Short mmCIF file of C-alpha atoms in Angstrom, two decimals:
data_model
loop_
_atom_site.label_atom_id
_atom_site.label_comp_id
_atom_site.label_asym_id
_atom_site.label_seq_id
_atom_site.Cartn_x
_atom_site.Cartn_y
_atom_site.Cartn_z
CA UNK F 57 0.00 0.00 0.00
CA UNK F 58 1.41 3.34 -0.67
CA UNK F 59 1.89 5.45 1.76
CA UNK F 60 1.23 9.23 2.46
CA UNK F 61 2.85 11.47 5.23
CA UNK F 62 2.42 15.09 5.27
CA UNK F 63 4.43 17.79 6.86
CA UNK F 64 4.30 20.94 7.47
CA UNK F 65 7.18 22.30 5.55
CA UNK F 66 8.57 20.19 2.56
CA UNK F 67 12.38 20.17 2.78
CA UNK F 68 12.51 18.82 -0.85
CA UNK F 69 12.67 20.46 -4.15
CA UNK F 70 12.99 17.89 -7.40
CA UNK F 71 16.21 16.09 -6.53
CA UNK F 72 17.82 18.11 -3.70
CA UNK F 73 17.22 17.46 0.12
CA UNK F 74 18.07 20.14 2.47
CA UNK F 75 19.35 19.40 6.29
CA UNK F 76 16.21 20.09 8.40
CA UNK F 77 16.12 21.19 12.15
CA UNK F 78 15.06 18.95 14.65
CA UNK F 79 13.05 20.19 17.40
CA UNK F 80 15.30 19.63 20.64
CA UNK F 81 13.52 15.93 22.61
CA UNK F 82 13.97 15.47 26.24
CA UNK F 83 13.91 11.90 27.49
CA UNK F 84 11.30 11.75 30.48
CA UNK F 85 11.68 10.44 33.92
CA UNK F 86 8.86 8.85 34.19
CA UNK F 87 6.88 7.18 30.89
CA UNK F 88 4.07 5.40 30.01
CA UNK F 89 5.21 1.56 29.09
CA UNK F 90 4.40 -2.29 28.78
CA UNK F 91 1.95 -2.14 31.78
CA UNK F 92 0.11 1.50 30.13
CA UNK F 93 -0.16 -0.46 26.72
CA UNK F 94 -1.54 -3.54 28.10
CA UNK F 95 -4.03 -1.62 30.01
CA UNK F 96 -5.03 1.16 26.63
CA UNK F 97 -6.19 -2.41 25.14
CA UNK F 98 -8.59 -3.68 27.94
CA UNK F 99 -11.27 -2.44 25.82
CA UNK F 100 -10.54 -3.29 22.54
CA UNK F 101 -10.98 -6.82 20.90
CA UNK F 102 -10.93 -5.63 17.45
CA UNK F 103 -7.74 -7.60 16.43
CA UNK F 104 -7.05 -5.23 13.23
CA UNK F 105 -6.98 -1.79 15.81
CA UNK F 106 -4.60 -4.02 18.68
CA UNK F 107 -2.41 -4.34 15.28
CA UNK F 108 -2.18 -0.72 14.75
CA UNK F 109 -2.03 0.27 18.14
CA UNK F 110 1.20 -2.27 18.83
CA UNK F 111 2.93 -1.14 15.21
CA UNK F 112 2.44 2.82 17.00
CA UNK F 113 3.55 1.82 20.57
CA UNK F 114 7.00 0.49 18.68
CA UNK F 115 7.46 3.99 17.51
CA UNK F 116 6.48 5.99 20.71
CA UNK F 117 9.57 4.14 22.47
CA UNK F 118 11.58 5.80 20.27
CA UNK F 119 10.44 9.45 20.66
CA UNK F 120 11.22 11.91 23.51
CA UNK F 121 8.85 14.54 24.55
CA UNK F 122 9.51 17.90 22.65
CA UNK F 123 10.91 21.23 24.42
CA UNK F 124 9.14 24.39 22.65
CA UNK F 125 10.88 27.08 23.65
CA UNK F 126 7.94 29.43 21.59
CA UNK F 127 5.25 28.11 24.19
CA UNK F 128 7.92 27.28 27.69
CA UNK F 129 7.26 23.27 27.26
CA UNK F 130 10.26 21.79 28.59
CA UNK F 131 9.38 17.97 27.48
CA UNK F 132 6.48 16.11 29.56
CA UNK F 133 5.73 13.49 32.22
CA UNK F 134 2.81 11.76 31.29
CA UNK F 135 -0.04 11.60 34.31
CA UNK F 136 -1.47 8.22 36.05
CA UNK F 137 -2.70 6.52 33.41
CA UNK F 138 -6.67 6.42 32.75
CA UNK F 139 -7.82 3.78 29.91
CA UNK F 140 -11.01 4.54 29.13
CA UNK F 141 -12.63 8.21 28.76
CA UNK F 142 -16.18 8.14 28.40
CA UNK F 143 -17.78 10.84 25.85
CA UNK F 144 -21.19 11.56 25.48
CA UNK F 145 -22.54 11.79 21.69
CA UNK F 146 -25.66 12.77 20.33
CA UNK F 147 -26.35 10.82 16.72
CA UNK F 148 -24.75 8.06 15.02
CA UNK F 149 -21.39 7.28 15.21
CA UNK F 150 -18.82 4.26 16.34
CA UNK F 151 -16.82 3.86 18.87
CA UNK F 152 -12.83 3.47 17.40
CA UNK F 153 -13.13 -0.22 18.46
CA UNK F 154 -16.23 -0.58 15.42
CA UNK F 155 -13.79 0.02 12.85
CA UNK F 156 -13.50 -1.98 9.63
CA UNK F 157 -10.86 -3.10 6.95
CA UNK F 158 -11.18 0.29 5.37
CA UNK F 159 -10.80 2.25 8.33
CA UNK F 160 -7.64 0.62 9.22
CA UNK F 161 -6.21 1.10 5.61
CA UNK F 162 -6.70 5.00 6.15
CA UNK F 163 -4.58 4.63 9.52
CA UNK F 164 -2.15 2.97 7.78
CA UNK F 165 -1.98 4.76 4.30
CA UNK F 166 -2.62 8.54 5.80
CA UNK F 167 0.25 9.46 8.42
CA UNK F 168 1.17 13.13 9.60
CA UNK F 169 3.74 14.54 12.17
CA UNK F 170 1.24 16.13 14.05
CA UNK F 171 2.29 19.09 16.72
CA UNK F 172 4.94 16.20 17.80
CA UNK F 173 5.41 13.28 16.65
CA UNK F 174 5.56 11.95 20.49
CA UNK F 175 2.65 13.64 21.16
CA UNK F 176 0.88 11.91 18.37
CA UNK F 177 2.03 8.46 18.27
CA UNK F 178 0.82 8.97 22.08
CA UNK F 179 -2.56 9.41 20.98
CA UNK F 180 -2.45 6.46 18.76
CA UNK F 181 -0.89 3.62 21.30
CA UNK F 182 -2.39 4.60 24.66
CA UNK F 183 -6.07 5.96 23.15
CA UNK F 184 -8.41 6.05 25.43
CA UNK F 185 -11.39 7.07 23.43
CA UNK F 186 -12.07 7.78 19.96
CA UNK F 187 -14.87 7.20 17.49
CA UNK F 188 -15.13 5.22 13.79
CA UNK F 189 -17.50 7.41 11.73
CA UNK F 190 -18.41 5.77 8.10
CA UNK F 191 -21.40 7.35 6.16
CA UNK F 192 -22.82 5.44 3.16
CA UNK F 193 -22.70 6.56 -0.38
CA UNK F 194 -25.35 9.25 -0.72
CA UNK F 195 -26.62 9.19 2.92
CA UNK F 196 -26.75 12.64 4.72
CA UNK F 197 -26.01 11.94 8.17
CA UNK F 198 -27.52 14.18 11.42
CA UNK F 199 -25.57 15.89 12.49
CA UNK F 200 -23.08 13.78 15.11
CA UNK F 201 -22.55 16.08 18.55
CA UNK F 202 -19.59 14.64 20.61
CA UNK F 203 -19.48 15.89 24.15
CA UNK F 204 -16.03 15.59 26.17
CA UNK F 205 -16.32 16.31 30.15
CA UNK F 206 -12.49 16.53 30.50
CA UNK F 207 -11.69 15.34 33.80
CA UNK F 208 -8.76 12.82 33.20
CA UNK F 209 -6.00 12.32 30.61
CA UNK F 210 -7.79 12.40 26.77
CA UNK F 211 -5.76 10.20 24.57
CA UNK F 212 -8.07 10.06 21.03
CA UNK F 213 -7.48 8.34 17.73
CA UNK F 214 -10.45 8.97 15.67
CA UNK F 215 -11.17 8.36 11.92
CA UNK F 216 -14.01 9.47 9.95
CA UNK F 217 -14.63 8.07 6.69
CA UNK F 218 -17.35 9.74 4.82
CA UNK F 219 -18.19 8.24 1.58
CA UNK F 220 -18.71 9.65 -2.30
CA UNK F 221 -22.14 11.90 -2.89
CA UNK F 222 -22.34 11.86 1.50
CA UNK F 223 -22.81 14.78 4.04
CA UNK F 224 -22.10 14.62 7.38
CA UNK F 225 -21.61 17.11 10.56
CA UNK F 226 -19.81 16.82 13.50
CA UNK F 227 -19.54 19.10 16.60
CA UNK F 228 -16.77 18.32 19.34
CA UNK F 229 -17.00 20.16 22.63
CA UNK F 230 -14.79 19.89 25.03
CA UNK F 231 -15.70 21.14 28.48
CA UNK F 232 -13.56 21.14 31.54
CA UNK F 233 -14.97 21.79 35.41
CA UNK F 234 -11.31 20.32 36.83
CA UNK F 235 -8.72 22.91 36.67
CA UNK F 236 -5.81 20.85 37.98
CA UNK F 237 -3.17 20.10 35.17
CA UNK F 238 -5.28 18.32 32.43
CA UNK F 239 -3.91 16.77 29.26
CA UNK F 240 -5.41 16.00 26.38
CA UNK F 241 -3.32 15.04 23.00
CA UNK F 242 -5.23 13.40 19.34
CA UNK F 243 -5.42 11.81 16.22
CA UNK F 244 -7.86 12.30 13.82
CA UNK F 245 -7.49 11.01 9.91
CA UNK F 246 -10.36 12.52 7.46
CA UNK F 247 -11.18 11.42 4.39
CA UNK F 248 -13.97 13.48 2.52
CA UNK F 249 -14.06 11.43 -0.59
CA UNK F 250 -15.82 12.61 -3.85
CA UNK F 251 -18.65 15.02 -4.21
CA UNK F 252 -18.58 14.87 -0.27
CA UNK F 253 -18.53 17.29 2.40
CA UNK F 254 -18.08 17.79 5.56
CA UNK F 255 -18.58 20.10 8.53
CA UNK F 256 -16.38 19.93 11.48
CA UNK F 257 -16.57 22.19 14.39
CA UNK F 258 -13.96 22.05 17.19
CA UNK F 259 -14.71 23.43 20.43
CA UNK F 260 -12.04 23.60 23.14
CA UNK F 261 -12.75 25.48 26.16
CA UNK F 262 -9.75 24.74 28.47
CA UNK F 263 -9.51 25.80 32.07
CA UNK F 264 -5.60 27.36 32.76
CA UNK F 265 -3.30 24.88 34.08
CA UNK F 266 -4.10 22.49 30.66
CA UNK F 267 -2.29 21.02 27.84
CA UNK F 268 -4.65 20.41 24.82
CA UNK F 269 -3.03 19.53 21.61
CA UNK F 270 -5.08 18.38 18.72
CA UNK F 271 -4.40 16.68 15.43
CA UNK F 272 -6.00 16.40 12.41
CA UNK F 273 -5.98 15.23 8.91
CA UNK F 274 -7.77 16.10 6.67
CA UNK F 275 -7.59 14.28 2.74
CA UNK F 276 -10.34 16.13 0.27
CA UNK F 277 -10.87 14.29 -3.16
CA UNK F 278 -12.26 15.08 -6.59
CA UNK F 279 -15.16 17.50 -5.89
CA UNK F 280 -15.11 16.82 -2.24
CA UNK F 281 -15.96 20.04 -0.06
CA UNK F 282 -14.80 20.79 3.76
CA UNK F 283 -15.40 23.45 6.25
CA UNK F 284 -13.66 23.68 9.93
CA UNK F 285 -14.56 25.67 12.54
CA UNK F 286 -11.63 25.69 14.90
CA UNK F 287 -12.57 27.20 18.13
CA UNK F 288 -9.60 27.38 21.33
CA UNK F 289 -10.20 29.28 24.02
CA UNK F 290 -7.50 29.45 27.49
CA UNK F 291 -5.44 26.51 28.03
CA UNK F 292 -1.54 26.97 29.40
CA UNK F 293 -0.67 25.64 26.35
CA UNK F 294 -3.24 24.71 23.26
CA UNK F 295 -1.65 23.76 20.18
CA UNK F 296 -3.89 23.23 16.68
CA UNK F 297 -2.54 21.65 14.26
CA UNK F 298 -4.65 20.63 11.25
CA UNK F 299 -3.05 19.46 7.86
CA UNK F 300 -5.38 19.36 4.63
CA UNK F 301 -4.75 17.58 1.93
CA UNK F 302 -6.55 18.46 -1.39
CA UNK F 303 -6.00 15.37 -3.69
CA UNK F 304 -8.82 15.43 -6.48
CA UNK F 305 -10.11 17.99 -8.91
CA UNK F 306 -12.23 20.65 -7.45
CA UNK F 307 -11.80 19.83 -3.87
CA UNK F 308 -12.85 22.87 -1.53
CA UNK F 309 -11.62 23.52 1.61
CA UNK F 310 -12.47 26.22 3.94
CA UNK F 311 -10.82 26.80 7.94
CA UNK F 312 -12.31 29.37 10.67
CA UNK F 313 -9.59 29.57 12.94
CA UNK F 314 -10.96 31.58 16.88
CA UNK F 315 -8.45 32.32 19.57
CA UNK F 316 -8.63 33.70 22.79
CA UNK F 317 -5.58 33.38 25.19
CA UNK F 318 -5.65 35.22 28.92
CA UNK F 319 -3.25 35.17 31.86
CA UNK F 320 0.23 33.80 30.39
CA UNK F 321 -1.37 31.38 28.75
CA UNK F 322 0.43 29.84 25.11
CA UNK F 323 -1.85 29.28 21.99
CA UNK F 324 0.63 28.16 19.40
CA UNK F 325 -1.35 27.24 15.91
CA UNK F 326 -0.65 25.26 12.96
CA UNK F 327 -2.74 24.97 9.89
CA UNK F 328 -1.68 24.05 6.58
CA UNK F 329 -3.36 23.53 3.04
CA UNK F 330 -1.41 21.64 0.52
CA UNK F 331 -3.01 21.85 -2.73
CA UNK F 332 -2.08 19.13 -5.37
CA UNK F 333 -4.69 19.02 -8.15
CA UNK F 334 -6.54 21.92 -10.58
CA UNK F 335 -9.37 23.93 -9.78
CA UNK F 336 -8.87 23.21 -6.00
CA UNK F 337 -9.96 25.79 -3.96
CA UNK F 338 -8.36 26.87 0.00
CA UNK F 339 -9.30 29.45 2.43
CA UNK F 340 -7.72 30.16 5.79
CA UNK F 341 -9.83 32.99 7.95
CA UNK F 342 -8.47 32.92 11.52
CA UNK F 343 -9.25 36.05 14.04
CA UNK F 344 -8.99 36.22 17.71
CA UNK F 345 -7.96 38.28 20.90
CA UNK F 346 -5.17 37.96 23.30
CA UNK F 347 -4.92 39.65 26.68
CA UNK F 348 -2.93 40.05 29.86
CA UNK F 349 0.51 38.27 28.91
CA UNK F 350 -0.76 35.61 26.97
CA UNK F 351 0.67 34.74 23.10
CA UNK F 352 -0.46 33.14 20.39
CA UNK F 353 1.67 32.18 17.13
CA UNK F 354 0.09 31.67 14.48
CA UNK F 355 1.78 29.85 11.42
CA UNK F 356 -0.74 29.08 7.86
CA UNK F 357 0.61 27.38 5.47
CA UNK F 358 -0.76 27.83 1.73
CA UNK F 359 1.55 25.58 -0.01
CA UNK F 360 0.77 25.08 -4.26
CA UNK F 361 2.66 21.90 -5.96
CA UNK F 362 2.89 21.45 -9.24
CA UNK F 363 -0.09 20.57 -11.14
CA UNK F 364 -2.57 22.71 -9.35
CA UNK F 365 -3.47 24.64 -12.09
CA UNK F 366 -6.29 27.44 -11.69
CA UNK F 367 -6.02 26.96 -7.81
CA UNK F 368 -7.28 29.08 -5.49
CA UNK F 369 -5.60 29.65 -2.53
CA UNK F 370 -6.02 32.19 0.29
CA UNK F 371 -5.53 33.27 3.64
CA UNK F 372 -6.07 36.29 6.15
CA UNK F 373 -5.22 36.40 10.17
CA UNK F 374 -6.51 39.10 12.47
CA UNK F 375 -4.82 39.55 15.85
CA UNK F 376 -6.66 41.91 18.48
CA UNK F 377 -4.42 42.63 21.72
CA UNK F 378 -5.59 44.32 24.49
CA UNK F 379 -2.69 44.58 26.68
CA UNK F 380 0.87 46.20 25.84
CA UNK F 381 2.08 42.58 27.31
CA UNK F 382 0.18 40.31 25.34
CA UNK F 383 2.23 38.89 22.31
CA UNK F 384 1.37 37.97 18.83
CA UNK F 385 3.53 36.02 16.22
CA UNK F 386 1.86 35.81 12.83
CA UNK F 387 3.66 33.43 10.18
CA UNK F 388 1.44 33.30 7.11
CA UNK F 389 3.06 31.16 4.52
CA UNK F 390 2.84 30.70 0.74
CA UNK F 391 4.93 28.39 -1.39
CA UNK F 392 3.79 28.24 -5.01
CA UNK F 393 5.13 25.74 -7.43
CA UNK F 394 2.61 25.98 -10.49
CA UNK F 395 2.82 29.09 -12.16
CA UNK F 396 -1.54 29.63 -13.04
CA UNK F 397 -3.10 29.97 -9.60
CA UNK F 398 -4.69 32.49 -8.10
CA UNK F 399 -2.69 33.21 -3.91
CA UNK F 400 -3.13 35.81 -1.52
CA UNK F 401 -2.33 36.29 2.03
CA UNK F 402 -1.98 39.25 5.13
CA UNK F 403 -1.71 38.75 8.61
CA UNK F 404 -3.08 42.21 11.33
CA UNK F 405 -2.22 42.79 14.52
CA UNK F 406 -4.14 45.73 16.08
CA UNK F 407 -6.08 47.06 19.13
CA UNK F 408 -9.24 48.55 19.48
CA UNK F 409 -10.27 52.21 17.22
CA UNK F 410 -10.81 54.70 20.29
CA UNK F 411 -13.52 55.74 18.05
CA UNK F 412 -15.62 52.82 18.90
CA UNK F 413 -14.71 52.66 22.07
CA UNK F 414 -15.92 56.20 22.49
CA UNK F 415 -19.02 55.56 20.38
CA UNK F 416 -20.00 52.75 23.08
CA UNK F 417 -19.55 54.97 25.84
CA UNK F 418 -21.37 57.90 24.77
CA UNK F 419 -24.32 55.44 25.12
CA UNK F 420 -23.41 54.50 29.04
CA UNK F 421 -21.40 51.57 28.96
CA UNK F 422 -18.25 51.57 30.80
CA UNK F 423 -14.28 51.60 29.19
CA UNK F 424 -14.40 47.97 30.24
CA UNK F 425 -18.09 46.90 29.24
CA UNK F 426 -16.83 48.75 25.66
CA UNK F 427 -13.92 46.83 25.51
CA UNK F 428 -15.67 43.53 25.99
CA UNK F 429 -18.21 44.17 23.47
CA UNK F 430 -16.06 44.94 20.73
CA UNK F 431 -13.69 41.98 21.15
CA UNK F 432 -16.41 39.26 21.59
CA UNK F 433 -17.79 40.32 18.58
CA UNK F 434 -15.17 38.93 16.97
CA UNK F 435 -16.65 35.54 17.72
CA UNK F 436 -19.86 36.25 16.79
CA UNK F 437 -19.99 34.45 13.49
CA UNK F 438 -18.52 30.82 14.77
CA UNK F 439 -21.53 31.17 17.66
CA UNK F 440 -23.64 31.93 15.27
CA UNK F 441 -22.26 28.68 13.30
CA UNK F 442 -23.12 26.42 16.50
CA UNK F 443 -26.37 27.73 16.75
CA UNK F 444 -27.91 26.23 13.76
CA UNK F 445 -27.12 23.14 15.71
CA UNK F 446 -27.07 23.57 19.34
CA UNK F 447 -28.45 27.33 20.66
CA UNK F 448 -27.51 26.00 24.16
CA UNK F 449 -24.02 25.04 23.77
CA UNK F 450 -23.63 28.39 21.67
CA UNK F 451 -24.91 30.58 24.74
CA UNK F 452 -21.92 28.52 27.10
CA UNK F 453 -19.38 29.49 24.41
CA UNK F 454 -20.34 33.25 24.56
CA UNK F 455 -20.56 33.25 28.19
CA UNK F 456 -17.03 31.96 28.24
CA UNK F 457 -16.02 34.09 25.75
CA UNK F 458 -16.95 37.45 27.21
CA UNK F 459 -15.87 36.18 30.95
CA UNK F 460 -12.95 35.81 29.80
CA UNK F 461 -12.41 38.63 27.61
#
């Protein structure tokens, strides 16, 4: 079977290899092992998934924890080990141990490097929870709301599968009342196969002390069609990093990046769109707000191989800080090897117009009560986006949001 692995960054041009940079690994004191393995299979007996997740334990052994200076993670100790996480979902979907032959082929054929490659082999050999969604050629699907009360260590391999002339939606929420060091690290594979689509919506609210990192991949084929909502909001350290992959003729792929960081808290993104065949189309809109002495890095990549004639390719980021302390890194990246496409990209960073602010307060709200309700309106379109699905879950988000804020 041939294989596929994407990176972010593509060291290779026709025959010449340059040296890349390897991101510093610290060996841990303490790691998860034989008796953590044993225990992530207790609740699987589907013999193709034990083969995966043995072939992916193999590699974790080799793989220290990553130090990232740009977000203060000096490697990792992995917490007590929990094997199973229970997640509430509303429609129909699989649990990861329903998975068939074709499943496992994606997990095999469609590999990534993820945040880390530590990080993500770790959600692959020790997962804990994860779902098998398959849709059936033509069927449109309800719309699949997964509901994650974060209380222990989330370790997640998930694959969804949706099949040629399908439609599906899914919603992931994840919702944390324990504010005591929480982890939570993923792997999701997507294939949107032809005249498909596909909405996802990711929605992370993270108390302070936690370290969220989520992968995805994302393959679109001929016709296929894709939209992400990407929602992260707190966390000491969250870390995005979606990869799509548009293979076929006409794919479409569209990605709402929302931020909000607060305290010193670390939001370090990474999305990239890879575009491979003609008449594909790519759009990266992220926006969000920082405050106190919190960061967030953003790095989008728009990268155009050969062959991808009469692509369209774009990409805008909009950074709104409200404190002199608060930092913003904006990367936006476009690599173009096909000379008829159509690219564009800009990255902001600004604060609020004193105009508006003034505007607000001629009509009795306070500096503060001003500031709030310009920023959260920033957010206003992805909570309007829930809403069609869930109006209550779209009220918690804008509660958090403007507490926060």
């Amino acid at each position: 079977m041939e294989t596929i692995f994407e990176k972010p960054i593509d060291m290779r041009h026709k025959d010449l290899k340059a040296v890349e940079w390897q991101i510093p690994q610290i060996t841990p004191k303490r790691d998860y092992g034989d008796y953590e393995f044993q225990a992530s299979l207790e609740h699987i007996s589907n013999e193709m998934l034990k083969t995966f997740k043995n072939y992916r334990y193999e590699a974790y052994k080799n793989w220290g924890f990553p130090k990232w200076k740009r977000a203060k993670l000096n490697g990792y100790e992995p917490d007590k080990y929990v094997s199973f996480v229970p997640v509430s979902t509303s429609g129909k979907i699989l649990a990861l141990n329903g998975i068939d032959q074709e499943g496992i082929e994606i997990l095999a054929k469609y590999d990534f490097e993820g945040a880390h490659r530590k990080f993500l082999l770790m959600a692959e050999a020790f997962s804990n929870t994860g779902f098998y969604l398959k849709t059936n050629e033509g069927e449109e699907r309800d719309p699949i709301i997964l509901t994650y009360d974060w209380k222990s260590p989330i370790y997640e391999t998930s694959v969804y599968n949706i099949s040629p002339f399908s439609k599906a939606t899914v919603i992931r929420y994840i919702k944390s009342n324990k504010n005591e060091n929480l982890f939570r690290t993923t792997s999701n594979r997507i294939i949107v196969r032809e005249n498909a689509s596909l909405e996802l919506i990711n929605i992370n609210l993270c108390k302070d002390d936690s370290l969220n990192i989520d992968n995805t991949f994302v393959e679109v084929q001929k016709n296929g069609k894709v939209q992400v909502t990407d929602i992260n909001i707190g966390g000491r350290i969250t870390s995005p990093h979606i990869v799509f992959r548009l293979a076929g003729e006409g794919a479409q792929a569209q990605l709402f990046p929302y931020f909000l960081g607060n305290k010193d808290n670390v939001i370090d993104m990474l999305y990239l769109m890879r575009f491979y065949s003609p008449e594909t189309t790519g759009a990266i809109d992220a926006k969000g707000v920082i405050k106190d002495e919190s960061k967030a890095v953003f790095r989008g990549f728009l990268d155009l191989k050969k062959g991808a004639k009469e692509a369209n390719a774009s990409e805008s980021e909009y950074t709104l800080t409200l404190s002199e302390k608060a930092k913003a890194e904006a990367l936006p990246s476009l690599l173009v090897d096909e000379n008829e496409v159509n690219a564009a990209h800009a990255a902001t960073v600004g604060t609020i117009e004193k105009e508006k602010l003034y505007y607000l307060m001629t009509r009795g709200f306070s500096l503060e009560e001003a500031k709030k309700l310009i920023s959260s309106g920033l957010f206003e379109s992805a909570i309007d986006r829930i809403k069609v699905f869930d109006e209550g879950m779209s009220q918690v988000v804008k509660d958090v949001i403007f507490q926060r804020i």
